[in-house]
XYZ file of C-alpha atoms in Angstrom:
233
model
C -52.078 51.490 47.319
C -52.302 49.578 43.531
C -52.679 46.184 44.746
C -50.595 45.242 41.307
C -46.875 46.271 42.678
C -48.166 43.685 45.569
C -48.497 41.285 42.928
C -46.133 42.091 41.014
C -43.622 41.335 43.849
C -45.103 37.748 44.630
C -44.692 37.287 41.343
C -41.274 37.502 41.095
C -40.870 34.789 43.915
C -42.848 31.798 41.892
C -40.840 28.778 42.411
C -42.486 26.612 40.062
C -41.439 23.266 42.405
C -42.975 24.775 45.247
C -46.060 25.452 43.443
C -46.307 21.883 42.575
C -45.261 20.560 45.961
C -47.646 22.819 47.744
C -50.741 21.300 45.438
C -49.889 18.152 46.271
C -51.425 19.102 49.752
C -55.177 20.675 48.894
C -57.550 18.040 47.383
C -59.571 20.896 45.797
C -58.280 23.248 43.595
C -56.811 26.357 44.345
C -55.004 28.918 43.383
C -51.522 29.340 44.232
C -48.414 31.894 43.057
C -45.853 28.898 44.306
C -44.430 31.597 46.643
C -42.833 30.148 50.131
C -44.690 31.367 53.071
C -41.604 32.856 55.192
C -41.007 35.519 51.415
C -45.348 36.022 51.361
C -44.902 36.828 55.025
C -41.648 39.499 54.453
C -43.796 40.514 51.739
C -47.166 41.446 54.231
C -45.064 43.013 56.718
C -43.284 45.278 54.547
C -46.689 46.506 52.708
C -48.365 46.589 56.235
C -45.707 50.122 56.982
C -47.641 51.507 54.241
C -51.131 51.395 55.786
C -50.630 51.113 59.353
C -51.976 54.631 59.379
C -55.102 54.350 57.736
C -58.542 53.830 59.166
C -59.242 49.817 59.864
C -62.186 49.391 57.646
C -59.711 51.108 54.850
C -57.104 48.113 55.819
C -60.032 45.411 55.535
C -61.015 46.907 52.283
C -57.692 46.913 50.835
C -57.618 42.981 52.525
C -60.827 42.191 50.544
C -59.477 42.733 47.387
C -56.746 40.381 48.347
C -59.431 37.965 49.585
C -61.291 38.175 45.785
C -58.318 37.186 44.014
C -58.782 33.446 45.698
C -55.117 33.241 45.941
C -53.792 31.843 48.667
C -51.032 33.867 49.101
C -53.007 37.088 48.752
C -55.620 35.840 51.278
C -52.046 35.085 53.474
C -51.632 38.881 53.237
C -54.836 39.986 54.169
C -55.237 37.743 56.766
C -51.712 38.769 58.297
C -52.615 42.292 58.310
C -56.164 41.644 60.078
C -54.049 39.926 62.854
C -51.440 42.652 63.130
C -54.664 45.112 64.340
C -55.885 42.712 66.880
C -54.600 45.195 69.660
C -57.992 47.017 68.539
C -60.374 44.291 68.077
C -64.080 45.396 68.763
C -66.579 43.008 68.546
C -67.382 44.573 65.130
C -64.962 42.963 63.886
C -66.505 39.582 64.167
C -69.183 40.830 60.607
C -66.024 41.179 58.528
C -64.341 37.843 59.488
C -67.557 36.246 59.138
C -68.028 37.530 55.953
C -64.245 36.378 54.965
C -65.278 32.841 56.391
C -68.620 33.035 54.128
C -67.567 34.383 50.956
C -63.675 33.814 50.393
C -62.115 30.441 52.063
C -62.317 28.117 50.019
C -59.950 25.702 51.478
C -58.361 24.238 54.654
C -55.513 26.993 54.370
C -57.129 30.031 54.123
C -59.751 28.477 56.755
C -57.085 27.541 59.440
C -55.212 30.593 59.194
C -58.030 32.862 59.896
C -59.216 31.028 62.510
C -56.132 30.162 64.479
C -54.719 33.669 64.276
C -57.442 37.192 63.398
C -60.636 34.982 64.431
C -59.579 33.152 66.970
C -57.937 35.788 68.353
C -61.170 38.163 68.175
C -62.869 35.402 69.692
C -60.314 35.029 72.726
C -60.883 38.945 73.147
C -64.393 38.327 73.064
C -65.740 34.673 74.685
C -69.462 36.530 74.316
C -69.069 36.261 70.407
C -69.224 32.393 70.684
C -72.889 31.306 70.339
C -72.642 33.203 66.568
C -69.564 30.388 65.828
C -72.074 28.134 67.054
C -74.660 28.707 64.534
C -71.826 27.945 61.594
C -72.371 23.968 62.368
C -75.264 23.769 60.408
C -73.937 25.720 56.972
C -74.157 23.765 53.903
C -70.374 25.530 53.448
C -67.767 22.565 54.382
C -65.662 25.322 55.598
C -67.881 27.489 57.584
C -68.289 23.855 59.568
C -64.705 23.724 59.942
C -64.159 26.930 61.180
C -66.749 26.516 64.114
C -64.178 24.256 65.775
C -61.150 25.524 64.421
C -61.859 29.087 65.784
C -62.117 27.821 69.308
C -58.296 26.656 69.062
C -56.710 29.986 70.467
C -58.731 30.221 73.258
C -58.693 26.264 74.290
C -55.191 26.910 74.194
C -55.070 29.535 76.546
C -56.538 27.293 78.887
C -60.520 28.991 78.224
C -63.981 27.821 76.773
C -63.354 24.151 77.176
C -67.272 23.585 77.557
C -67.303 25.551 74.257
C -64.841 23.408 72.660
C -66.864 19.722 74.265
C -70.249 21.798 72.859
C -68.597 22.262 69.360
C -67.513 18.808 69.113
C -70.504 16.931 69.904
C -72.731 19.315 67.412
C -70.070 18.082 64.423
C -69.369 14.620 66.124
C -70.929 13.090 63.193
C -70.463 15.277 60.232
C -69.645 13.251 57.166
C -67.275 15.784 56.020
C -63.354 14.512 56.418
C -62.181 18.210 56.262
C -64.453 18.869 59.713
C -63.727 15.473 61.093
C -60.184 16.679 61.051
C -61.145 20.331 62.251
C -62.983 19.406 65.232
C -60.548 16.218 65.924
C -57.634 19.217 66.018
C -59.847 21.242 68.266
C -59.984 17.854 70.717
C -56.226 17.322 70.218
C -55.163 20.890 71.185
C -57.722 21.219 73.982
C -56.279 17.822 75.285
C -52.706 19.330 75.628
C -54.297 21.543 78.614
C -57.690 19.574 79.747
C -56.175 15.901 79.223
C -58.576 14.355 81.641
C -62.185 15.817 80.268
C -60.937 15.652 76.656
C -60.174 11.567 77.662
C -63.773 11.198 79.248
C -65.249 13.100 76.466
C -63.820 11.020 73.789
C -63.989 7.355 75.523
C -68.037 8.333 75.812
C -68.289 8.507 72.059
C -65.287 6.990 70.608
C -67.895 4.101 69.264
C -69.913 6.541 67.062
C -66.971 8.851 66.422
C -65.951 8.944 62.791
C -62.260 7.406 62.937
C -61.187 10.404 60.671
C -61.618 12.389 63.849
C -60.768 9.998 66.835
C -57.429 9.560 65.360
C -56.655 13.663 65.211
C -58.368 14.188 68.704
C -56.189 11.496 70.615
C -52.992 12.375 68.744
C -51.240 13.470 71.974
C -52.153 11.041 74.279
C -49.804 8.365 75.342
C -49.719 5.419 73.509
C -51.811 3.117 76.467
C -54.711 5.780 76.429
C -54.546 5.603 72.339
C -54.861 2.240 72.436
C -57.436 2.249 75.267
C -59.464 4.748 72.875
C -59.118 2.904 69.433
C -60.220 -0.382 70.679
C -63.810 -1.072 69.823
């Protein structure tokens, strides 16, 4: 399928406002059509009837190309498609989003969609696959670091791998990074909405040395008394 009637078709949905609006968000550059998410995701669905048939590692190739571009939308498109063949998710899987992670995210979009719906999905599917997430803590990448916490968020929030999530916190507790201060703080925050009490007790035994980047993400949902009980130095 020529990747250029794809484009073509975002194309013709620039809204130059958008564009500038969306910038506004991303500190970093990147590289954006100005194309509204809801059209980009009408857009992957319809294109997805057209190679729902092929072979998966002809769908991930196809997505790679996408991915090279370094537009966000495209990477939108080729992440959507990934996460409309999670019904057969192996654990091989895991070496192409890695790769993705490794060689095409490039900011906190690409990185949280990934990991919150194809990769955290595949990790869901597969708990075993964890200690390899583990291991991205220590990348030089900003957003490898991210997505160690940020992957755990589908599973946390099916009510799973809480130890995972406590593990993956205290290895980036202090990471100097503000984009994985606020990854790992969103991990806390969503794995608070189901563990409330351990994500409390974890957080009030480190809220001194925790970077206030990430305090203020993890303890988001907490009522206001246990905020305050958590702030206060």
């Amino acid at each position: 399928m020529p990747l250029s009637t794809i484009r073509r078709e975002l194309k013709s949905h620039i809204e130059p406002a958008y564009k500038t609006c969306s910038l506004g968000f991303f500190k970093e550059p990147v590289k954006l059509y100005g194309v509204r998410a809801p059209i980009v995701k009408k857009i992957a669905k319809n294109y997805f009837k057209l190679l729902k048939d092929l072979p998966k590692k002809n769908i991930y190739k196809i997505s790679e190309q996408l991915l090279a571009s370094n537009y966000n939308e495209e990477a939108s498109i080729a992440f959507d498609w990934a996460f409309r063949l999670r019904v057969d998710y192996t654990k091989a899987e895991f070496k192409t989003f890695e790769k993705w992670i490794k060689t095409y995210v490039t900011n906190w979009g690409m990185c949280d969609d990934l990991c919150t719906h194809a990769l955290g999905y595949l990790i869901s599917k597969f708990p075993e696959l964890i200690p390899q997430i583990k291991k991205w803590v220590k990348s030089k990448n900003r957003w490898v670091r991210r997505a160690s916490a940020v992957s755990l968020i589908v599973s946390v929030r099916g009510k799973k791998c809480l130890d995972d999530v406590l593990k993956a916190a205290d290895l980036l507790l202090m990471d100097q990074d503000n984009m994985v201060q606020k990854g790992y703080g969103w991990m806390l925050k969503e794995a608070s909405n189901v563990f409330p009490t351990e994500v409390f007790e974890f957080v009030m035994k480190r809220k001194n040395k925790m970077p206030r980047t990430a305090l203020r993400y993890a303890i988001e949902k907490f009522p206001e008394s246990k905020r305050k009980i958590l702030l206060a130095k």
